[in-house]
XYZ file of N, CA, C and O in Angstrom:
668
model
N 28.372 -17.411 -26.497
C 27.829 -18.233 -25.446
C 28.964 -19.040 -24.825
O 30.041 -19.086 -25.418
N 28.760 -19.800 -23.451
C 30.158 -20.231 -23.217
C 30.339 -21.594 -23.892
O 31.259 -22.243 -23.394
N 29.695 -22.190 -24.900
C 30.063 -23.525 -25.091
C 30.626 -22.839 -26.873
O 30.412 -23.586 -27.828
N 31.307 -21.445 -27.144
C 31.418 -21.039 -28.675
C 30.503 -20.678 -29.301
O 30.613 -19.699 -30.039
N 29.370 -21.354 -29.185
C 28.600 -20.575 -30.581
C 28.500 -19.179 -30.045
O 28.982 -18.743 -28.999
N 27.557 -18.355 -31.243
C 27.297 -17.021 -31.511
C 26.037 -16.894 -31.309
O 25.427 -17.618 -32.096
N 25.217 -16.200 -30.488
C 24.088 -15.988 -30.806
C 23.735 -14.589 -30.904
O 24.272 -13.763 -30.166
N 22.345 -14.073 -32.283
C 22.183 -12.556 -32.639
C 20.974 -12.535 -32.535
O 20.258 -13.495 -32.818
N 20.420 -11.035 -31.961
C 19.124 -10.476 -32.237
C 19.244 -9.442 -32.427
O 20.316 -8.841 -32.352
N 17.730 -8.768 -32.846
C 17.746 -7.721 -32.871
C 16.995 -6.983 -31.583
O 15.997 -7.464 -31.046
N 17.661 -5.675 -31.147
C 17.062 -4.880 -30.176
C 16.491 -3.911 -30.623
O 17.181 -3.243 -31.394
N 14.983 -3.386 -30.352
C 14.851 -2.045 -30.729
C 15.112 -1.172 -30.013
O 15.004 -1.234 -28.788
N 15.649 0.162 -30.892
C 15.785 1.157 -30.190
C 15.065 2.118 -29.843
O 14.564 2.593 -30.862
N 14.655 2.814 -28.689
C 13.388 4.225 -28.541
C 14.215 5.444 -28.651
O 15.023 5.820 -27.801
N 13.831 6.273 -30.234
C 14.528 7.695 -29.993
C 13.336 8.278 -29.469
O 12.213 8.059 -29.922
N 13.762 9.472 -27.929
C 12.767 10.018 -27.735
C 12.145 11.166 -28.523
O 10.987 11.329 -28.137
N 12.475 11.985 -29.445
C 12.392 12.756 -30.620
C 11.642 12.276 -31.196
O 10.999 13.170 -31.746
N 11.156 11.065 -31.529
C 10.192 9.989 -32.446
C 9.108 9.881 -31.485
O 8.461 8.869 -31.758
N 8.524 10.625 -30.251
C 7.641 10.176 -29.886
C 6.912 12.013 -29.112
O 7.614 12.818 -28.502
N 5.611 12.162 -29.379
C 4.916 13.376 -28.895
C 4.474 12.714 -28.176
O 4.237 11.528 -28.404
N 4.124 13.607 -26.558
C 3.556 13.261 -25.236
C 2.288 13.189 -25.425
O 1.640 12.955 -24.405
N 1.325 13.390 -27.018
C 0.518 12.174 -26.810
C 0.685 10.932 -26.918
O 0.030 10.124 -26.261
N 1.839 10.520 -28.001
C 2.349 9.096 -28.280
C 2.607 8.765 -27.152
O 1.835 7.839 -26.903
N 3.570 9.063 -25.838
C 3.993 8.473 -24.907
C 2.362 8.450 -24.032
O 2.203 7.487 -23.281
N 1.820 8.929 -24.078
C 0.222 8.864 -22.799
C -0.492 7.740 -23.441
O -0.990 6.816 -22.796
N -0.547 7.890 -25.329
C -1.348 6.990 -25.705
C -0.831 5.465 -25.538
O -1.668 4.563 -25.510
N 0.478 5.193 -25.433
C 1.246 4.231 -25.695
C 1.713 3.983 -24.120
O 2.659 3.225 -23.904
N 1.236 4.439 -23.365
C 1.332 4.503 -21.792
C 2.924 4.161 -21.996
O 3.194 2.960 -22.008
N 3.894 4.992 -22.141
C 5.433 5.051 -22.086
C 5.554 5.784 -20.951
O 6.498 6.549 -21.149
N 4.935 6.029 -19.457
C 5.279 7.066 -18.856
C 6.715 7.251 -18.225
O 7.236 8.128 -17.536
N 7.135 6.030 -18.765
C 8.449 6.423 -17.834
C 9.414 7.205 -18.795
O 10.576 7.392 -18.434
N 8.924 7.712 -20.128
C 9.747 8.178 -20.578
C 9.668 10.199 -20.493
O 10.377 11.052 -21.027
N 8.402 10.306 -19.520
C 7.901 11.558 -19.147
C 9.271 12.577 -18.653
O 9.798 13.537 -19.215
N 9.472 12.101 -17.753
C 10.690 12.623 -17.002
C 11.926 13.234 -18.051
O 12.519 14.247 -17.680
N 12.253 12.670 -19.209
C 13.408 12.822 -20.290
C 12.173 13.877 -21.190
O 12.526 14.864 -20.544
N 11.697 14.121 -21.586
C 11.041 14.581 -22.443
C 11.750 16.137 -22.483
O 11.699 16.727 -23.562
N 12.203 16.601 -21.686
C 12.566 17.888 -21.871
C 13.645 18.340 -22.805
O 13.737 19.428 -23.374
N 14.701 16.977 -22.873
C 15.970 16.643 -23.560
C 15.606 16.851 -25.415
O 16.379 17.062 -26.350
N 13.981 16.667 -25.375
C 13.530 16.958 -26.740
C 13.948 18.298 -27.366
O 13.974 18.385 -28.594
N 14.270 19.329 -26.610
C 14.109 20.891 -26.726
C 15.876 21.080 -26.163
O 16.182 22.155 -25.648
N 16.805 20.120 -26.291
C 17.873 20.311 -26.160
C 18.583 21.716 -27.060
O 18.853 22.799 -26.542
N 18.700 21.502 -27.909
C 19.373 22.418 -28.958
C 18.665 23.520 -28.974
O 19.220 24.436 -29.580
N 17.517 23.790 -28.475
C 16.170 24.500 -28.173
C 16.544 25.623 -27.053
O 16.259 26.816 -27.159
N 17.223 25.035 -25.979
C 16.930 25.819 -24.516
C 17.310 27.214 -24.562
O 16.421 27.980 -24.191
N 18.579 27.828 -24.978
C 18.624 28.785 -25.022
C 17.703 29.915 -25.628
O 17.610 31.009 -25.070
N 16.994 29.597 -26.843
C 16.314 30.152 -27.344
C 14.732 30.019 -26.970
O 13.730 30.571 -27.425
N 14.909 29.182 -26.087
C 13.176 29.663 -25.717
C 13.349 30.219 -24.441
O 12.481 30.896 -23.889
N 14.704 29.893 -23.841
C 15.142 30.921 -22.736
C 14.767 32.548 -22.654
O 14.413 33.241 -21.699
N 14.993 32.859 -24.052
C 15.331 34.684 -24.126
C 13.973 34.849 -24.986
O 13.904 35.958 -25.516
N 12.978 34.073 -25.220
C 11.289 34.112 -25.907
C 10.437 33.905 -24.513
O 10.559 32.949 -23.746
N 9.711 34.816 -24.394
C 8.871 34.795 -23.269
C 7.623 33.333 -24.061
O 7.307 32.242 -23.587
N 7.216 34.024 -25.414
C 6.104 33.352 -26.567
C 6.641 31.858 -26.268
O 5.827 31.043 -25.834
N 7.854 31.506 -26.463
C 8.378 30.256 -26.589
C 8.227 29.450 -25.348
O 7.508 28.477 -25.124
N 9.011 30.036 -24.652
C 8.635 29.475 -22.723
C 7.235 29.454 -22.705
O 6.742 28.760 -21.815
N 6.656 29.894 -23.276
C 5.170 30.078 -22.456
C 4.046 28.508 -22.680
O 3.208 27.981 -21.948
N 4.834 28.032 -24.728
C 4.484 27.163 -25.166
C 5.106 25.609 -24.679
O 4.622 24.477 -24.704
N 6.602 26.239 -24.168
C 6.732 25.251 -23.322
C 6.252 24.743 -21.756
O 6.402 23.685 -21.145
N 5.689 25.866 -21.474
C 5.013 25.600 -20.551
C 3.777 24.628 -20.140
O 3.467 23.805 -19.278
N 3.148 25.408 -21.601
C 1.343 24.795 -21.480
C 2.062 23.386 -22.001
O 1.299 22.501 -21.612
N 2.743 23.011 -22.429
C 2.850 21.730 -23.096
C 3.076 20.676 -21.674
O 2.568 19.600 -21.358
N 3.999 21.491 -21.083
C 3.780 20.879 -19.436
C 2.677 20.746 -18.337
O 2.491 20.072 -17.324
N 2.156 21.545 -18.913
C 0.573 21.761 -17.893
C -0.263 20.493 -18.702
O -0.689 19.584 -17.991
N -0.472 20.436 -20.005
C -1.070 19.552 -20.589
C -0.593 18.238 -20.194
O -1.563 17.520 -19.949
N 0.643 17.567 -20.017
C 1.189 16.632 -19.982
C 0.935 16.115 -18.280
O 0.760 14.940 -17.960
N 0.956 16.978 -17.565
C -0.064 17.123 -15.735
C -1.332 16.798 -15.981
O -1.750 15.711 -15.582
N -2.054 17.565 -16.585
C -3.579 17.216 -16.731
C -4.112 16.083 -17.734
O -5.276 15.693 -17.824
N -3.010 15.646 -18.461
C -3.264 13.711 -19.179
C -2.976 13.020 -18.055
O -3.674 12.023 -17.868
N -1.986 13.314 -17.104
C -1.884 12.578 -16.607
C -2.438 12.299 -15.205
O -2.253 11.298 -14.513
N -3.134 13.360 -14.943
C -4.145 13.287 -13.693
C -5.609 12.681 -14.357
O -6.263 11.862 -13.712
N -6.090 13.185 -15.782
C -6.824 12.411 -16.190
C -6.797 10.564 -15.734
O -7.532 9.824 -15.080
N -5.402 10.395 -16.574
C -5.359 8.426 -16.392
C -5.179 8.371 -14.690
O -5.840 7.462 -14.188
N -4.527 9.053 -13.889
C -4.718 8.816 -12.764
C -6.166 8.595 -11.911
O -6.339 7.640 -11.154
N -7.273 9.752 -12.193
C -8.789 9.909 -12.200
C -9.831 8.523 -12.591
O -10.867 8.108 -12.072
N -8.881 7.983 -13.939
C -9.580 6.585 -14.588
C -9.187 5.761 -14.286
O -9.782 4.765 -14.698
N -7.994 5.506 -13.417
C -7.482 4.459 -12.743
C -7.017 4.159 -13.506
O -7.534 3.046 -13.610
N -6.188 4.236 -14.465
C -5.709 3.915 -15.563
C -3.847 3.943 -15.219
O -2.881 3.397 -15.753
N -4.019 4.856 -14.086
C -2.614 5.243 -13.550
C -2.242 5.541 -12.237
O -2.710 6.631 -11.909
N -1.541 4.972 -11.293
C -1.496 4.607 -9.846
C -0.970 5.670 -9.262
O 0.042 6.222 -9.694
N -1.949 6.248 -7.682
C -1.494 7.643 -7.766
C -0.315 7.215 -7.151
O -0.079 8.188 -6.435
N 0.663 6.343 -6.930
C 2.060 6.152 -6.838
C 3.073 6.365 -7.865
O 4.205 6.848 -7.822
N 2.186 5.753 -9.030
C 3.213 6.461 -10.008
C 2.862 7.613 -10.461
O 3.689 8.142 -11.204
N 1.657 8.328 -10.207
C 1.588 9.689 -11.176
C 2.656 10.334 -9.935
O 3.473 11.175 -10.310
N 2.642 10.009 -8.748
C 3.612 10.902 -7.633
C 5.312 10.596 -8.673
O 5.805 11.506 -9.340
N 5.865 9.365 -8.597
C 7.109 9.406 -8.857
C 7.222 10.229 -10.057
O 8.247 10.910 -10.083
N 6.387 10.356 -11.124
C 6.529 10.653 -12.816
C 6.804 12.220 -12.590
O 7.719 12.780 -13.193
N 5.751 13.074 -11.458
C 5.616 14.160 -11.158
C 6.994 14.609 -10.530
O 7.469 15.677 -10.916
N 7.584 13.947 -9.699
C 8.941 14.319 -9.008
C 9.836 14.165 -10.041
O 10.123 15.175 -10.685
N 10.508 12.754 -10.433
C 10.999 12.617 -11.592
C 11.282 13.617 -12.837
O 12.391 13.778 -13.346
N 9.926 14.345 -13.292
C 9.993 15.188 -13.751
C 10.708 16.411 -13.800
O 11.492 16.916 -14.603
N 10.068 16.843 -12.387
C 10.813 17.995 -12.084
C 12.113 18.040 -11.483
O 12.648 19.140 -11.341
N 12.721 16.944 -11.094
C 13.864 16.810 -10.968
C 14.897 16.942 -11.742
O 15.995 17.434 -11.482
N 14.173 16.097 -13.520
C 15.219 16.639 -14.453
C 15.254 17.637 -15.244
O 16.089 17.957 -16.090
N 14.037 18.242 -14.834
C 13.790 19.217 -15.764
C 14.753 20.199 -14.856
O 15.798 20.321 -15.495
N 14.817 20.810 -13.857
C 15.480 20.694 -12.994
C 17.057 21.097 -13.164
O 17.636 22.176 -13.292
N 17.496 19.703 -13.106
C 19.349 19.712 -13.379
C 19.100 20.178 -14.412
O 19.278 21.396 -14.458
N 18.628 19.557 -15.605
C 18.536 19.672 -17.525
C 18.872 21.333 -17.721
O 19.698 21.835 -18.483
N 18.131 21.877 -16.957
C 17.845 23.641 -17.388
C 18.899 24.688 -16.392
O 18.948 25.912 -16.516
N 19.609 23.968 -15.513
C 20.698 24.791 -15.126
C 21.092 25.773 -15.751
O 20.921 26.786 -15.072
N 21.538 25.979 -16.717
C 22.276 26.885 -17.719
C 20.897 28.191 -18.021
O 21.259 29.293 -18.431
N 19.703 27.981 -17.829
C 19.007 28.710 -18.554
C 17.833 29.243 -17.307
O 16.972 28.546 -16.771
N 18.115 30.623 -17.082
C 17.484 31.209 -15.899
C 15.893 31.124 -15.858
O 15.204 30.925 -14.857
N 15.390 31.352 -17.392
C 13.871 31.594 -17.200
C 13.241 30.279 -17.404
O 12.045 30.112 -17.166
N 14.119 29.204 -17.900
C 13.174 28.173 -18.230
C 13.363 27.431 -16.666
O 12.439 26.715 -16.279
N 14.429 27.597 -15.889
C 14.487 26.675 -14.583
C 13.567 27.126 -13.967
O 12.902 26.304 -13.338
N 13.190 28.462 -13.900
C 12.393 29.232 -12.633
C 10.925 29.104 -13.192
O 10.104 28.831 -12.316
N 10.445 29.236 -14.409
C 9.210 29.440 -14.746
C 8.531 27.537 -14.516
O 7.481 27.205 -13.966
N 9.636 26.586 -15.190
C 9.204 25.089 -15.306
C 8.969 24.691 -13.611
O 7.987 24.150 -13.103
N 10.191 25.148 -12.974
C 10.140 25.261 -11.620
C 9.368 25.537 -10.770
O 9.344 24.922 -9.704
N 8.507 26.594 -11.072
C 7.373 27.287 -10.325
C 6.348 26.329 -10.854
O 5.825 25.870 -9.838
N 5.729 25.733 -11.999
C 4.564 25.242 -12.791
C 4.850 23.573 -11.741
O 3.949 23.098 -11.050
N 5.872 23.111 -11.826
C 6.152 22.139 -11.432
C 6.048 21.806 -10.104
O 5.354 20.818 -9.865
N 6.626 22.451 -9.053
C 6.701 22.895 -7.644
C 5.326 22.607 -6.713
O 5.164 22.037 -5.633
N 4.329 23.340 -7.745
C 3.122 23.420 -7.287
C 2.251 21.992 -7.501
O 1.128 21.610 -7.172
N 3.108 21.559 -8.054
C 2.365 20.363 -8.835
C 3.057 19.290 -7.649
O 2.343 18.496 -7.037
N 4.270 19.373 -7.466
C 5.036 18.283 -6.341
C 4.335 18.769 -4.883
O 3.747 17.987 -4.136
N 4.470 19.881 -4.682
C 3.355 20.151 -3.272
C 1.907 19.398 -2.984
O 1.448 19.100 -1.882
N 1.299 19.168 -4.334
C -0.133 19.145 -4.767
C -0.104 17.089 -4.830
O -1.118 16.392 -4.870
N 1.041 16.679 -4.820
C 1.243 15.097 -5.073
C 0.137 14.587 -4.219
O -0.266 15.092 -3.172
N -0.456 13.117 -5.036
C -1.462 12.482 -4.035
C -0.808 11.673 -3.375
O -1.506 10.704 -3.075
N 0.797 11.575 -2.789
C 1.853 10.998 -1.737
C 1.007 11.481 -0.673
O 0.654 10.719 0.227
N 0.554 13.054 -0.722
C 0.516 13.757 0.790
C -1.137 12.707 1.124
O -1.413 12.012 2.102
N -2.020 13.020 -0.247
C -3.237 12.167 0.109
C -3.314 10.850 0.705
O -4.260 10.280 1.247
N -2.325 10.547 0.528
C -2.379 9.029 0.185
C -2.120 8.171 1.671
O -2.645 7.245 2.290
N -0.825 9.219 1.828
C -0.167 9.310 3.734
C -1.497 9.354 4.200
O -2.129 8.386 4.624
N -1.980 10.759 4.085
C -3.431 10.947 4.985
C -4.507 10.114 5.114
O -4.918 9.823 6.238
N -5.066 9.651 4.038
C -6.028 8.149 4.164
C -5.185 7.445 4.509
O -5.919 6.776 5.236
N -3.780 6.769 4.686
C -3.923 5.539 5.364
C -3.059 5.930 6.935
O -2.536 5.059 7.631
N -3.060 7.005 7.180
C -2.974 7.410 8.636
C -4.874 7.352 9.339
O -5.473 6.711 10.203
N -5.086 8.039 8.702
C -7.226 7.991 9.079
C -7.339 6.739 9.365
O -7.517 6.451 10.549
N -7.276 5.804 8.485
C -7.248 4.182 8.355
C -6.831 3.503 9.420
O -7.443 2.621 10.022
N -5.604 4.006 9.674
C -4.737 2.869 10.807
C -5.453 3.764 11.702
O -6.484 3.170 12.019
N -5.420 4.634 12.131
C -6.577 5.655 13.219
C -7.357 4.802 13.590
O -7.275 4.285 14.704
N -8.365 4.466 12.612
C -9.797 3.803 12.929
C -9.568 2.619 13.039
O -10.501 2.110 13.660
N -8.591 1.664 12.685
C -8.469 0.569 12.871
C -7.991 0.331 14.606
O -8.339 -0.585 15.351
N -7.292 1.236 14.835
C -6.635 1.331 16.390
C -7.754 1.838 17.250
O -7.597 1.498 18.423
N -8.950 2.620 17.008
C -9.612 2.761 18.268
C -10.677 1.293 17.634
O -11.677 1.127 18.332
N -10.574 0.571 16.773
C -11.767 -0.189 16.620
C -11.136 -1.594 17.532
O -11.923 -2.409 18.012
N -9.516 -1.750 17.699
C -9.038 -2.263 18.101
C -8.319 -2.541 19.698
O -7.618 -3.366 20.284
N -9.094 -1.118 19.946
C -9.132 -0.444 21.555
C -10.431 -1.037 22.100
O -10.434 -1.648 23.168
N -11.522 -0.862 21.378
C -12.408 -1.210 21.865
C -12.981 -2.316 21.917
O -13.922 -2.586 22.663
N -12.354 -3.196 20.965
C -12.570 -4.562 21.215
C -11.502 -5.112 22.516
O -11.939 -6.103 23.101
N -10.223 -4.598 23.000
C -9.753 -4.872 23.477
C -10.250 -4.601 25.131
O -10.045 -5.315 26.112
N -10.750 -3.702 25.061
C -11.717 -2.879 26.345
C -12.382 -3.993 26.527
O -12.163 -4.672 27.530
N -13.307 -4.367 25.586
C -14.856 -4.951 25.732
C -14.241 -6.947 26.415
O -14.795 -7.616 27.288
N -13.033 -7.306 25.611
C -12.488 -8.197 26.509
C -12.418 -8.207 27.703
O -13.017 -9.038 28.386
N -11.506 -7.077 28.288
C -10.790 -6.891 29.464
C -12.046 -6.864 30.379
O -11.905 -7.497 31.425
N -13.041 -6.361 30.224
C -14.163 -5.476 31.196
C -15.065 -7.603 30.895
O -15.631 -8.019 31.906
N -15.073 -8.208 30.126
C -15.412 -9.336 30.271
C -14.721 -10.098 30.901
O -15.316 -10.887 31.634
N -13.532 -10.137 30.861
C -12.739 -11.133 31.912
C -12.669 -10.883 33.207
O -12.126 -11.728 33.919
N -13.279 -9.492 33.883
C -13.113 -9.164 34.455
C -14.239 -8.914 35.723
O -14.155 -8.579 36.905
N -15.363 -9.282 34.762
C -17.056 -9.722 35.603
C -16.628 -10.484 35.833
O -15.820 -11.148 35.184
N -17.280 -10.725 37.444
C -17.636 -12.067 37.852
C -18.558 -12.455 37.223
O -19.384 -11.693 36.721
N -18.598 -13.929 37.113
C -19.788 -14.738 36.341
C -20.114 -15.723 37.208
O -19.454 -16.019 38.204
N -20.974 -16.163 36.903
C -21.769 -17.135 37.788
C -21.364 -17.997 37.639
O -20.672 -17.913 36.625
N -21.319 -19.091 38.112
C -20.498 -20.704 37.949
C -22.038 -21.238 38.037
O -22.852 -20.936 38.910
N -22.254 -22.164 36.844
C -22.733 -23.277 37.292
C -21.886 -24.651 37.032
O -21.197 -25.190 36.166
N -22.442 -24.883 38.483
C -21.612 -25.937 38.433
C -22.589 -27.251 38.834
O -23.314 -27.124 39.821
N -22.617 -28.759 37.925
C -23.688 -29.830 37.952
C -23.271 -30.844 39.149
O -22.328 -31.630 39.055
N -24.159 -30.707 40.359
C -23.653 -31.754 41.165
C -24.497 -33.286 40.931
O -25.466 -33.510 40.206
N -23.856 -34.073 41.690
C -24.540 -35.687 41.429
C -25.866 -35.653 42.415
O -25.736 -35.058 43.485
N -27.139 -36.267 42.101
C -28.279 -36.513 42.662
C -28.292 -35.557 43.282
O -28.075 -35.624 44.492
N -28.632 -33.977 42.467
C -29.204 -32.332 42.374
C -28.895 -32.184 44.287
O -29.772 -31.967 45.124
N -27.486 -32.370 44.542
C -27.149 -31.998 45.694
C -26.787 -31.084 45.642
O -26.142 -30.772 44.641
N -27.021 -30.055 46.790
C -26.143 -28.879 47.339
C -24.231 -29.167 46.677
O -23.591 -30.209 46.823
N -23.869 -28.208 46.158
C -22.161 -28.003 45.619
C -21.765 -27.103 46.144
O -22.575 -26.195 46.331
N -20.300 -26.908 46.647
C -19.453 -25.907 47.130
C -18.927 -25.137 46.092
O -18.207 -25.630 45.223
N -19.185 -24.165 46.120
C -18.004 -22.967 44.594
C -17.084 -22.840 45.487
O -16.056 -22.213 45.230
């Protein structure tokens, strides 16, 4: 500290190896979704050249989409972040699998469809509809002014001892 003393704590550490993507859904860790692939490090090549193996890595990815469209469904999870977790994802899964032809292209394709499918695109679209309807609701109040300021109206006007007045 700057006046000399010492001060200690302890930090914990998260190995991701210590945690299954139900632990991270149950324990809402989603930000650790995106790294999860790094689990199967020492792994890649060999589930590279296993169709059986890729395939299990696959569904494990499809499962880990459909928990997480679940908590998205229960509101449990903001479709802003199920969008970033979904990109994120496939981004590192992505660089991560460079080296390994069938796992980039197969995770790639499962994934792809899933970033096309983001509720970003929904999300744009309701609040484009939104500002839509807010702008003709805001046209027409603006109309309904203009076309009022714009009648003549009658003047009354109060003269002294109910005489004839000039407008």
């Amino acid at each position: 500290m700057s006046n000399g003393r010492e001060l200690s704590f302890d930090v914990p550490i998260i190995k991701m190896a210590d945690y299954t993507i139900e632990d991270i859904i149950r324990e809402e860790l989603y930000m650790l979704i995106p790294f999860y692939i790094f689990n199967y490090g020492d792994t890649l090549k060999e589930i590279d050249g296993s169709e059986e193996k890729l395939e299990l890595l696959l569904n494990e990815y499809r499962m880990v989409f459909e928990m997480l469209e679940e908590k998205m469904n229960e509101v449990l999870l903001s479709a802003v972040s199920y969008d970033a977790i979904i990109r994120l994802t496939h981004s590192v899964a992505y660089k991560y699998t460079m080296n390994t032809k069938n796992i980039q292209k197969k995770v790639g394709d499962v994934m792809s469809g899933k970033v096309l499918d983001l509720p970003s695109f929904l999300i744009y679209d309701q609040g484009k509809a939104e500002g839509e309807q807010e702008r003709k609701e805001l046209k027409n109040e603006v109309d309904r002014l203009r076309k009022e300021l714009e009648e003549p109206r009658a003047k009354t006007i109060k003269c002294e001892n109910n005489s004839q007045c000039k407008v």
